[in-house]
Amino acid sequence: MGHRTGMGGFMNAIADLPVDPKVKEYTARRWELLIDGDWVKAKSEQTFQTHNPATGELLAECAQADEVDIDRAVRAARRAFETGPWPAMTATERGRLIWKLGDLVLEHLEEFAELETLDNGKPISVTRAVDVPLTAELFQYMAGWANKLEGNTIPLSVPYTPGAMYHAYTLREPLGVVGQIIPWNFPLLMAAWKLGPALAGGNTVVFKPAEHTPLTALRLGELIMEAGFPKGVVNVVPGPGPIAGEALAAHPDVDKIAFTGSTAVGKRIIGAATGNLKKVTLELGGKSPNVVFADADMDQAIPGAASAIFFNHGQVCSAGSRLYVEDGAFDEVTEGVAEQAKQMKVGPGMDPATEMGPLVAEEQLDRVWDYVESGFAEGARALSGGRKMDGPGYFIEPTVLVDTNPNMKVVREEIFGPVVTAHPFSRENDVLPAANDTIYGLGSGVWTKDLSRAHRMAERLHAGTVWVNCYNVFDAALPFGGYKQSGWGREMGHEVLNLYTQIKSVCMRL
Ligand code: ADP
């Protein structure tokens, strides 16, 4: 950030950044709710605004769902699940629709990338290369599963009916109506993570995007209808978490709620879900350790540790936010990561040269800033960054904090911003308890050339994912999810399909 002294220069430049005419149309229009295949106003006729975090300016206006609209959407999803074309379709036909949705996303890659960048703030280079392609990949990976979800035949040996013969088997069936609530950090990709397996499993969905970033999910809703999904199979209902989200989690006719977001809200979701004991899966917060040993290839480990925390501005639940470095390499690694932070081009996401955009909203900037200030108050020192930018837009410098101790708030709590705390360690057996000393268990990283140590660490880290000599590698085939308070269940891979289907045992006497 040292290269930029104020916001004025690039604020003028934002106005000149080219935007696809279709994207201009999407932001100029008023978005309604997708319920039962139609775009409808909220019953209350309430709307809310979404803003461009690079400028703070109004981006678009959307209908705002409340509990009445959630109920309409759940009824539509129930009808679509029980009757109509969806349950009558073959698994292959369902898979084809999901595959087609992936194709449509790719056909509209540029407009999705721009819409996501404008709504969320992340760099256009990232939305083009990561968010949109991974979304299509996820749909197409899950499309392939639709006709491969099977039960088993099971030999029975019932001891109290001697001589009787049975034919027993299991059917793998959908759960029914699924409610899905996602956050704002990967709005389109999280929609795919949720919708892909739900649809492959034959469920119908009421989907609630985050208030800050509703636009790509709404546009995806249009493509879902264009792909030919029957009405009511997917309903998209943006609205406030405590109203629309809570109503969805509590709704007595929803069979499962799947949530990604903060651990605090995850706990509320569990409470709301108890009324009808709906199934619950949760992908929650993290405070992930990233461990660099002195024997690591530093040409990989240093940029790797920087990207582990600064990718997506640290707004990643698995961000490598606690950096542990073996004695002897501590200065080289922390100064190297700080240097990478200083070199990062921070600016509006629509600028193709931008490497880090604004945080998603002012409240998020305030939250992250409060953490940085608390770190300073508790004695931490910034090797880089540690300042927020004046002016419109929600920019903060990528920050490396040293002189930390394990009790500091910045070390214990999830910051969800571009702030890493660095800690030296002397032995593998010392770093493991430190790395595992957290209520979370989502991601973790290990950088070493020692194969045995890599595998030992992989076994002993209490986290749903261990990345070795890499970080934040996501793939539709690789399960992702949390140990401890980072969540319940897994996303992606074939694991997730178990969480969108249920087993029915059929036992017939012959
Ligand atoms: P963040 O703090 O990162 O915004 P949240 O966990 O608050 O993350 O939000 C993630 C998603 O959860 C959003 O779609 C939000 O609207 C929704 N949400 C927030 N509060 C509730 C709630 N009480 N019940 C259900 N959903 C909620």
Coordinates of C-alpha atoms and ligand atoms in Angstrom, one line a residue:
M1 CA 0.0 0.0 0.0
G2 CA 3.0 2.3 0.4
H3 CA 2.7 3.2 -3.2
R4 CA -0.7 4.9 -2.7
T5 CA -1.2 7.9 -0.6
G6 CA -4.8 8.7 -0.9
M7 CA -8.0 7.5 -2.5
G8 CA -8.7 10.5 -4.7
G9 CA -6.7 9.2 -7.7
F10 CA -8.3 5.9 -8.0
M11 CA -11.7 7.1 -7.1
N12 CA -11.7 9.1 -10.4
A13 CA -10.4 6.1 -12.2
I14 CA -13.3 3.9 -11.0
A15 CA -15.8 5.8 -13.0
D16 CA -13.8 5.0 -16.2
L17 CA -13.5 1.2 -15.6
P18 CA -15.5 -0.5 -18.3
V19 CA -18.6 -2.5 -17.3
D20 CA -20.3 -5.0 -19.6
P21 CA -23.6 -3.4 -20.8
K22 CA -25.6 -6.4 -19.6
V23 CA -24.1 -5.9 -16.2
K24 CA -25.2 -2.3 -16.3
E25 CA -28.7 -3.5 -17.0
Y26 CA -28.6 -5.9 -14.1
T27 CA -27.7 -3.2 -11.7
A28 CA -30.2 -0.7 -13.1
R29 CA -33.1 -3.0 -12.8
R30 CA -35.1 -3.8 -9.6
W31 CA -34.7 -7.4 -8.7
E32 CA -37.7 -9.4 -7.4
L33 CA -37.9 -12.7 -5.6
L34 CA -37.9 -16.0 -7.5
I35 CA -40.8 -18.0 -6.1
D36 CA -42.5 -20.9 -8.0
G37 CA -40.8 -20.0 -11.3
D38 CA -42.0 -16.4 -11.3
W39 CA -40.3 -13.1 -10.3
V40 CA -42.5 -11.6 -7.7
K41 CA -42.5 -8.6 -5.4
A42 CA -42.2 -9.2 -1.6
K43 CA -45.7 -9.4 -0.1
S44 CA -44.7 -6.4 2.0
E45 CA -43.4 -4.6 -1.1
Q46 CA -40.2 -3.9 0.9
T47 CA -36.9 -3.6 -0.9
F48 CA -33.3 -3.2 0.2
Q49 CA -30.2 -1.8 -1.5
T50 CA -26.9 -3.4 -2.2
H51 CA -23.8 -1.2 -2.5
N52 CA -20.6 -1.3 -4.4
P53 CA -17.9 -1.6 -1.7
A54 CA -15.3 0.1 -3.8
T55 CA -17.2 3.3 -3.7
G56 CA -20.0 2.9 -1.2
E57 CA -22.4 3.9 -3.9
L58 CA -25.8 2.3 -4.5
L59 CA -25.5 -0.7 -6.8
A60 CA -28.9 -2.2 -7.1
E61 CA -32.3 -2.6 -5.4
C62 CA -33.8 -5.9 -4.5
A63 CA -37.1 -7.1 -3.1
Q64 CA -36.7 -8.0 0.5
A65 CA -38.2 -11.3 1.7
D66 CA -39.7 -11.7 5.1
E67 CA -41.4 -14.7 6.8
V68 CA -44.5 -14.4 4.6
D69 CA -42.4 -14.7 1.5
I70 CA -40.3 -17.5 3.0
D71 CA -43.6 -19.4 3.6
R72 CA -44.7 -18.8 0.0
A73 CA -41.3 -20.1 -1.2
V74 CA -41.4 -23.2 1.0
R75 CA -45.0 -24.0 -0.2
A76 CA -43.8 -23.7 -3.8
A77 CA -40.8 -25.9 -3.1
R78 CA -43.0 -28.5 -1.4
R79 CA -45.4 -28.6 -4.3
A80 CA -42.4 -29.0 -6.7
F81 CA -41.1 -31.8 -4.6
E82 CA -44.3 -33.7 -4.2
T83 CA -45.9 -33.3 -7.6
G84 CA -45.1 -32.0 -11.0
P85 CA -42.2 -32.8 -13.3
W86 CA -39.3 -32.8 -10.9
P87 CA -40.0 -36.0 -8.9
A88 CA -41.0 -37.7 -12.2
M89 CA -37.8 -36.9 -13.9
T90 CA -35.2 -39.6 -14.3
A91 CA -31.9 -39.1 -12.5
T92 CA -30.2 -38.6 -15.8
E93 CA -32.6 -35.9 -16.8
R94 CA -31.9 -34.1 -13.5
G95 CA -28.2 -34.5 -14.1
R96 CA -28.5 -33.0 -17.6
L97 CA -30.3 -29.9 -16.2
I98 CA -27.5 -29.4 -13.6
W99 CA -24.8 -29.8 -16.3
K100 CA -26.6 -27.3 -18.5
L101 CA -26.7 -24.8 -15.7
G102 CA -22.9 -25.2 -15.5
D103 CA -22.6 -24.6 -19.2
L104 CA -24.9 -21.5 -18.9
V105 CA -22.7 -20.1 -16.1
L106 CA -19.6 -20.5 -18.3
E107 CA -21.4 -18.9 -21.2
H108 CA -22.0 -15.9 -19.0
L109 CA -18.6 -15.9 -17.3
E110 CA -17.7 -12.3 -17.9
E111 CA -21.0 -10.9 -16.7
F112 CA -21.0 -13.1 -13.6
A113 CA -17.4 -12.0 -12.9
E114 CA -18.2 -8.3 -13.2
L115 CA -21.5 -8.6 -11.2
E116 CA -19.7 -10.4 -8.4
T117 CA -16.8 -7.9 -8.4
L118 CA -19.2 -5.0 -8.2
D119 CA -21.3 -6.5 -5.5
N120 CA -18.6 -8.1 -3.3
G121 CA -15.5 -6.0 -4.1
K122 CA -13.2 -8.9 -4.9
P123 CA -10.8 -8.4 -7.9
I124 CA -12.1 -9.1 -11.3
S125 CA -9.0 -11.3 -12.0
V126 CA -10.2 -13.6 -9.2
T127 CA -13.8 -13.7 -10.1
R128 CA -12.9 -14.5 -13.7
A129 CA -10.3 -17.2 -12.8
V130 CA -11.7 -18.7 -9.6
D131 CA -15.3 -17.9 -8.6
V132 CA -17.1 -18.3 -11.9
P133 CA -15.1 -21.3 -13.3
L134 CA -15.3 -23.2 -9.9
T135 CA -19.1 -22.6 -9.9
A136 CA -19.5 -24.3 -13.3
E137 CA -17.1 -27.1 -12.2
L138 CA -19.1 -27.7 -9.1
F139 CA -22.4 -28.0 -11.0
Q140 CA -20.9 -30.3 -13.5
Y141 CA -19.2 -32.5 -10.9
M142 CA -22.6 -32.8 -9.1
A143 CA -24.4 -33.4 -12.4
G144 CA -22.4 -36.6 -12.8
W145 CA -23.6 -37.8 -9.4
A146 CA -27.3 -37.5 -10.0
N147 CA -27.6 -40.9 -11.6
K148 CA -25.0 -42.6 -9.4
L149 CA -26.8 -42.4 -6.0
E150 CA -27.6 -45.9 -5.1
G151 CA -28.8 -48.1 -2.3
N152 CA -27.5 -51.6 -1.5
T153 CA -29.0 -55.1 -1.3
I154 CA -28.5 -56.6 2.1
P155 CA -28.4 -60.2 3.2
L156 CA -30.5 -60.7 6.3
S157 CA -29.9 -63.4 9.0
V158 CA -32.9 -62.7 11.3
P159 CA -32.4 -65.3 14.2
Y160 CA -36.0 -65.3 15.5
T161 CA -37.6 -66.3 12.2
P162 CA -35.7 -69.5 11.5
G163 CA -36.1 -70.6 7.9
A164 CA -37.6 -67.4 6.7
M165 CA -36.2 -65.8 3.6
Y166 CA -36.1 -62.1 3.0
H167 CA -35.1 -59.7 0.2
A168 CA -33.8 -56.5 1.8
Y169 CA -32.4 -53.4 0.2
T170 CA -31.9 -49.7 0.7
L171 CA -33.2 -46.8 -1.3
R172 CA -31.3 -43.6 -1.3
E173 CA -33.9 -40.9 -1.4
P174 CA -34.0 -37.1 -1.3
L175 CA -34.7 -35.3 2.0
G176 CA -37.4 -33.1 0.5
V177 CA -37.5 -29.3 0.9
V178 CA -34.1 -27.8 1.7
G179 CA -33.4 -24.3 3.1
Q180 CA -30.0 -22.9 2.3
I181 CA -28.4 -19.7 3.7
I182 CA -25.1 -18.4 2.5
P183 CA -22.7 -15.6 3.3
W184 CA -21.3 -12.8 1.1
N185 CA -17.6 -13.9 0.7
F186 CA -18.1 -16.2 -2.3
P187 CA -21.7 -15.5 -3.2
L188 CA -21.9 -17.3 -6.5
L189 CA -19.6 -20.2 -5.6
M190 CA -21.4 -20.8 -2.3
A191 CA -24.7 -20.9 -4.2
A192 CA -23.2 -23.7 -6.3
W193 CA -21.8 -25.6 -3.3
K194 CA -25.2 -25.6 -1.8
L195 CA -27.5 -26.0 -4.9
G196 CA -25.4 -28.6 -6.7
P197 CA -25.7 -31.5 -4.3
A198 CA -29.3 -30.6 -3.2
L199 CA -30.5 -30.8 -6.8
A200 CA -28.4 -33.9 -7.7
G201 CA -30.0 -35.6 -4.7
G202 CA -33.5 -34.7 -6.1
N203 CA -34.5 -32.1 -3.4
T204 CA -36.1 -28.8 -3.9
V205 CA -34.7 -25.6 -2.5
V206 CA -35.4 -22.3 -0.9
F207 CA -32.2 -20.3 -1.2
K208 CA -31.3 -17.2 0.8
P209 CA -28.3 -15.2 -0.4
A210 CA -26.5 -12.7 2.0
E211 CA -27.9 -9.2 2.2
H212 CA -24.6 -7.6 1.0
T213 CA -24.4 -9.7 -2.1
P214 CA -27.7 -10.9 -3.6
L215 CA -27.0 -10.2 -7.3
T216 CA -25.2 -13.2 -8.7
A217 CA -27.6 -15.6 -6.9
L218 CA -30.6 -13.7 -8.5
R219 CA -29.0 -13.8 -11.9
L220 CA -28.3 -17.5 -11.3
G221 CA -32.0 -17.9 -10.6
E222 CA -32.7 -16.6 -14.1
L223 CA -30.3 -19.2 -15.6
I224 CA -31.9 -21.9 -13.5
M225 CA -35.2 -21.1 -15.2
E226 CA -33.5 -20.8 -18.6
A227 CA -31.9 -24.2 -18.1
G228 CA -35.4 -25.7 -17.8
F229 CA -35.6 -26.6 -14.1
P230 CA -39.4 -27.0 -13.3
K231 CA -40.9 -24.1 -11.4
G232 CA -40.6 -24.2 -7.6
V233 CA -37.5 -26.5 -7.7
V234 CA -35.2 -23.5 -6.8
N235 CA -36.6 -20.4 -5.1
V236 CA -34.3 -17.4 -4.5
V237 CA -35.4 -15.2 -1.6
P238 CA -32.9 -12.5 -0.4
G239 CA -33.8 -10.9 2.9
P240 CA -32.4 -10.0 6.3
G241 CA -30.8 -12.9 8.2
P242 CA -32.7 -12.4 11.5
I243 CA -36.0 -12.3 9.6
A244 CA -35.9 -14.3 6.3
G245 CA -33.0 -16.5 7.4
E246 CA -34.5 -17.3 10.8
A247 CA -37.9 -18.0 9.3
L248 CA -36.4 -20.5 6.9
A249 CA -34.4 -22.2 9.6
A250 CA -37.5 -22.4 11.8
H251 CA -40.1 -23.3 9.1
P252 CA -41.9 -26.5 10.1
D253 CA -42.1 -27.8 6.5
V254 CA -38.4 -27.5 5.7
D255 CA -36.7 -30.9 5.9
K256 CA -33.1 -29.6 6.1
I257 CA -31.3 -26.3 6.7
A258 CA -27.8 -25.9 5.3
F259 CA -26.0 -22.8 6.5
T260 CA -22.6 -21.2 5.8
G261 CA -21.6 -18.2 8.0
S262 CA -20.5 -17.3 11.4
T263 CA -20.4 -19.7 14.3
A264 CA -22.6 -17.4 16.4
V265 CA -25.4 -17.5 13.7
G266 CA -24.8 -21.3 13.2
K267 CA -25.8 -21.8 16.9
R268 CA -29.0 -19.8 16.3
I269 CA -29.8 -21.9 13.3
I270 CA -29.5 -25.1 15.4
G271 CA -32.0 -23.5 17.9
A272 CA -34.4 -22.5 15.2
A273 CA -34.2 -25.9 13.6
T274 CA -35.3 -27.8 16.7
G275 CA -39.1 -27.2 16.2
N276 CA -39.4 -29.9 13.6
L277 CA -35.9 -31.5 14.1
K278 CA -34.9 -30.7 10.6
K279 CA -31.5 -31.9 9.5
V280 CA -28.8 -29.3 9.9
T281 CA -25.5 -28.9 8.2
L282 CA -23.2 -26.0 9.1
E283 CA -20.0 -24.6 7.6
L284 CA -18.8 -22.0 10.1
G285 CA -15.9 -19.9 11.1
G286 CA -12.2 -20.7 11.4
K287 CA -8.9 -19.5 12.8
S288 CA -6.7 -21.7 10.8
P289 CA -3.1 -22.4 11.6
N290 CA -0.5 -22.3 8.9
V291 CA 2.8 -23.9 9.9
V292 CA 6.1 -23.2 8.2
F293 CA 9.1 -25.3 9.0
A294 CA 12.6 -24.0 8.4
D295 CA 13.3 -26.7 5.8
A296 CA 10.4 -25.5 3.6
D297 CA 10.9 -24.3 0.1
M298 CA 10.7 -20.6 1.0
D299 CA 10.0 -19.6 -2.6
Q300 CA 6.7 -21.4 -2.2
A301 CA 6.1 -21.0 1.5
I302 CA 6.4 -17.2 1.7
P303 CA 4.0 -16.3 -1.2
G304 CA 1.9 -19.3 -0.1
A305 CA 1.6 -18.0 3.5
A306 CA 0.8 -14.5 2.1
S307 CA -1.9 -15.8 -0.2
A308 CA -3.3 -18.1 2.6
I309 CA -4.4 -15.0 4.5
F310 CA -4.7 -12.3 1.8
F311 CA -6.7 -14.2 -0.8
N312 CA -10.2 -12.8 -1.0
H313 CA -9.0 -10.1 1.5
G314 CA -8.9 -12.7 4.3
Q315 CA -12.7 -13.1 4.0
V316 CA -12.3 -16.8 3.7
C317 CA -13.5 -19.1 6.5
S318 CA -10.4 -21.3 6.1
A319 CA -7.9 -18.3 5.8
G320 CA -4.5 -19.1 7.2
S321 CA -4.8 -16.4 9.9
R322 CA -2.3 -17.8 12.4
L323 CA 1.1 -18.2 10.9
Y324 CA 3.5 -20.4 12.9
V325 CA 7.2 -20.3 11.8
E326 CA 10.0 -22.4 13.1
D327 CA 12.8 -20.6 14.9
G328 CA 15.6 -19.7 12.5
A329 CA 13.2 -18.9 9.7
F330 CA 10.9 -16.5 11.6
D331 CA 12.4 -13.3 10.4
E332 CA 12.8 -14.4 6.8
V333 CA 9.2 -15.7 6.5
T334 CA 7.4 -12.9 8.4
E335 CA 9.4 -10.2 6.6
G336 CA 8.8 -12.0 3.3
V337 CA 5.1 -12.1 3.9
A338 CA 5.1 -8.5 5.0
E339 CA 6.9 -7.6 1.8
Q340 CA 4.3 -9.4 -0.2
A341 CA 1.6 -7.4 1.7
K342 CA 3.4 -4.1 0.9
Q343 CA 3.6 -5.0 -2.8
M344 CA 0.0 -6.0 -3.2
K345 CA -2.0 -3.7 -5.4
V346 CA -5.0 -2.7 -3.4
G347 CA -7.8 -0.9 -5.3
P348 CA -11.2 -1.2 -6.9
G349 CA -12.0 -4.8 -7.9
M350 CA -12.9 -3.8 -11.5
D351 CA -9.3 -2.8 -12.2
P352 CA -7.7 -5.8 -13.8
A353 CA -4.4 -5.0 -12.0
T354 CA -6.0 -5.0 -8.5
E355 CA -4.9 -7.8 -6.3
M356 CA -6.9 -6.9 -3.2
G357 CA -10.2 -5.0 -3.3
P358 CA -12.3 -3.4 -0.5
L359 CA -13.9 -5.3 2.3
V360 CA -17.5 -6.1 1.6
A361 CA -19.1 -3.4 3.7
E362 CA -18.4 -0.6 6.1
E363 CA -19.5 -2.7 9.1
Q364 CA -17.0 -5.3 8.1
L365 CA -14.3 -2.7 7.8
D366 CA -15.1 -1.4 11.3
R367 CA -15.1 -5.0 12.7
V368 CA -11.7 -5.8 11.2
W369 CA -10.3 -2.4 12.2
D370 CA -11.5 -3.0 15.8
Y371 CA -9.5 -6.2 15.8
V372 CA -6.3 -4.5 14.5
E373 CA -6.7 -1.8 17.2
S374 CA -7.2 -4.4 19.9
G375 CA -4.0 -6.1 18.7
F376 CA -2.0 -2.9 19.0
A377 CA -3.6 -2.2 22.4
E378 CA -2.4 -5.7 23.6
G379 CA 1.1 -5.1 22.4
A380 CA 1.2 -6.5 18.8
R381 CA 3.3 -4.7 16.2
A382 CA 2.6 -4.4 12.5
L383 CA 5.4 -5.5 10.1
S384 CA 3.2 -4.3 7.3
G385 CA -0.2 -2.6 7.0
G386 CA -2.1 -1.8 10.1
R387 CA -4.0 1.2 8.6
K388 CA -7.3 1.6 7.0
M389 CA -7.7 3.9 4.1
D390 CA -9.7 7.2 4.2
G391 CA -12.4 8.0 1.8
P392 CA -15.2 6.1 0.2
G393 CA -14.9 2.4 -0.2
Y394 CA -14.0 0.0 2.5
F395 CA -10.2 -0.5 2.1
I396 CA -7.7 -1.7 4.7
E397 CA -4.1 -2.5 4.3
P398 CA -3.0 -6.2 4.3
T399 CA -1.5 -6.5 7.8
V400 CA 1.1 -8.8 9.4
L401 CA 1.2 -8.7 13.2
V402 CA 4.2 -9.9 15.2
D403 CA 5.0 -9.7 19.0
T404 CA 1.8 -11.6 19.6
N405 CA 0.8 -14.0 22.4
P406 CA -1.7 -16.8 22.5
N407 CA -4.2 -14.9 24.7
M408 CA -4.7 -11.9 22.4
K409 CA -8.1 -11.4 20.9
V410 CA -6.5 -11.1 17.4
V411 CA -5.0 -14.6 18.0
R412 CA -8.1 -16.2 19.4
E413 CA -11.0 -14.8 17.4
E414 CA -11.8 -15.0 13.7
I415 CA -11.1 -11.6 12.2
F416 CA -12.4 -12.4 8.6
G417 CA -10.1 -9.8 7.1
P418 CA -6.5 -9.4 5.7
V419 CA -4.8 -9.7 9.1
V420 CA -2.4 -12.5 10.0
T421 CA -0.7 -13.0 13.4
A422 CA 2.8 -14.6 13.4
H423 CA 4.2 -16.8 16.1
P424 CA 7.7 -18.4 16.3
F425 CA 8.0 -22.0 17.5
S426 CA 11.0 -24.3 18.2
R427 CA 9.8 -27.9 17.8
E428 CA 7.1 -29.9 16.0
N429 CA 5.7 -31.1 19.4
D430 CA 5.4 -27.5 20.6
V431 CA 3.6 -26.1 17.5
L432 CA 0.9 -28.8 17.4
P433 CA -0.8 -27.9 20.7
A434 CA -0.5 -24.2 19.8
A435 CA -1.9 -24.8 16.3
N436 CA -4.8 -26.9 17.8
D437 CA -5.5 -24.4 20.6
T438 CA -8.7 -23.0 19.1
I439 CA -12.4 -23.6 19.2
Y440 CA -12.3 -23.9 15.4
G441 CA -11.0 -26.7 13.1
L442 CA -11.6 -25.8 9.5
G443 CA -8.4 -25.4 7.5
S444 CA -4.7 -25.8 8.3
G445 CA -1.4 -25.6 6.4
V446 CA 2.0 -27.3 6.6
W447 CA 5.1 -26.2 4.7
T448 CA 8.0 -28.7 4.8
K449 CA 10.2 -30.9 2.6
D450 CA 10.2 -33.7 5.2
L451 CA 7.6 -36.2 4.0
S452 CA 7.2 -38.0 7.4
R453 CA 6.7 -34.8 9.2
A454 CA 4.1 -33.7 6.7
H455 CA 2.1 -36.8 7.2
R456 CA 2.5 -36.7 11.0
M457 CA 1.3 -33.1 11.0
A458 CA -1.6 -34.0 8.7
E459 CA -2.8 -36.7 11.2
R460 CA -2.4 -34.5 14.3
L461 CA -3.9 -31.2 13.2
H462 CA -7.5 -31.0 14.3
A463 CA -9.0 -29.6 11.1
G464 CA -11.2 -30.7 8.3
T465 CA -8.6 -29.8 5.7
V466 CA -4.8 -30.0 5.8
W467 CA -3.0 -28.4 2.9
V468 CA 0.6 -29.4 2.5
N469 CA 2.9 -27.1 0.6
C470 CA -0.2 -25.3 -0.8
Y471 CA -3.1 -23.5 0.7
N472 CA -6.8 -22.7 -0.1
V473 CA -6.9 -25.3 -2.9
F474 CA -10.6 -26.1 -3.5
D475 CA -12.0 -28.7 -5.8
A476 CA -15.5 -29.9 -6.4
A477 CA -14.3 -33.5 -5.6
L478 CA -12.5 -32.7 -2.4
P479 CA -14.7 -32.6 0.8
F480 CA -14.5 -29.5 2.8
G481 CA -15.9 -28.8 6.3
G482 CA -15.1 -28.3 10.0
Y483 CA -13.9 -30.1 13.0
K484 CA -15.0 -28.7 16.4
Q485 CA -17.0 -25.4 16.2
S486 CA -16.2 -25.0 12.5
G487 CA -19.3 -26.9 11.6
W488 CA -21.3 -30.1 11.0
G489 CA -21.0 -32.1 7.8
R490 CA -19.1 -31.6 4.7
E491 CA -19.5 -29.7 1.4
M492 CA -18.4 -31.1 -2.0
G493 CA -17.1 -34.5 -3.0
H494 CA -19.4 -37.5 -2.7
E495 CA -19.5 -36.9 1.1
V496 CA -21.9 -34.1 0.7
L497 CA -24.5 -36.2 -1.1
N498 CA -25.0 -38.3 2.0
L499 CA -26.2 -35.1 3.6
Y500 CA -28.7 -34.4 0.9
T501 CA -30.2 -37.9 0.8
Q502 CA -31.5 -40.3 3.3
I503 CA -31.6 -44.1 3.4
K504 CA -34.8 -46.1 3.4
S505 CA -34.6 -49.8 4.3
V506 CA -37.0 -52.1 2.5
C507 CA -37.4 -55.6 3.9
M508 CA -39.6 -58.1 2.1
R509 CA -40.4 -61.6 3.2
L510 CA -40.2 -64.0 0.3
Ligands
ADP1 P1 -21.3 -12.5 8.6 O1 -21.2 -12.1 10.0 O2 -20.1 -12.9 8.0 O3 -22.2 -11.6 7.7 P2 -23.5 -14.2 9.1 O4 -23.3 -15.5 9.8 O5 -24.1 -13.1 9.9 O6 -22.1 -13.8 8.6 O7 -24.4 -14.3 7.8 C1 -24.3 -15.4 7.0 C2 -25.7 -15.6 6.4 O8 -26.6 -15.9 7.5 C3 -26.4 -14.4 5.7 O9 -27.1 -14.9 4.6 C4 -27.3 -13.8 6.8 O10 -28.4 -13.1 6.2 C5 -27.7 -15.0 7.5 N1 -28.2 -14.8 8.9 C6 -27.8 -13.9 9.8 N2 -28.4 -14.0 10.9 C7 -29.3 -15.0 10.8 C8 -30.2 -15.7 11.7 N3 -30.4 -15.3 12.9 N4 -30.9 -16.8 11.2 C9 -30.7 -17.2 10.0 N5 -29.8 -16.6 9.1 C10 -29.1 -15.6 9.5

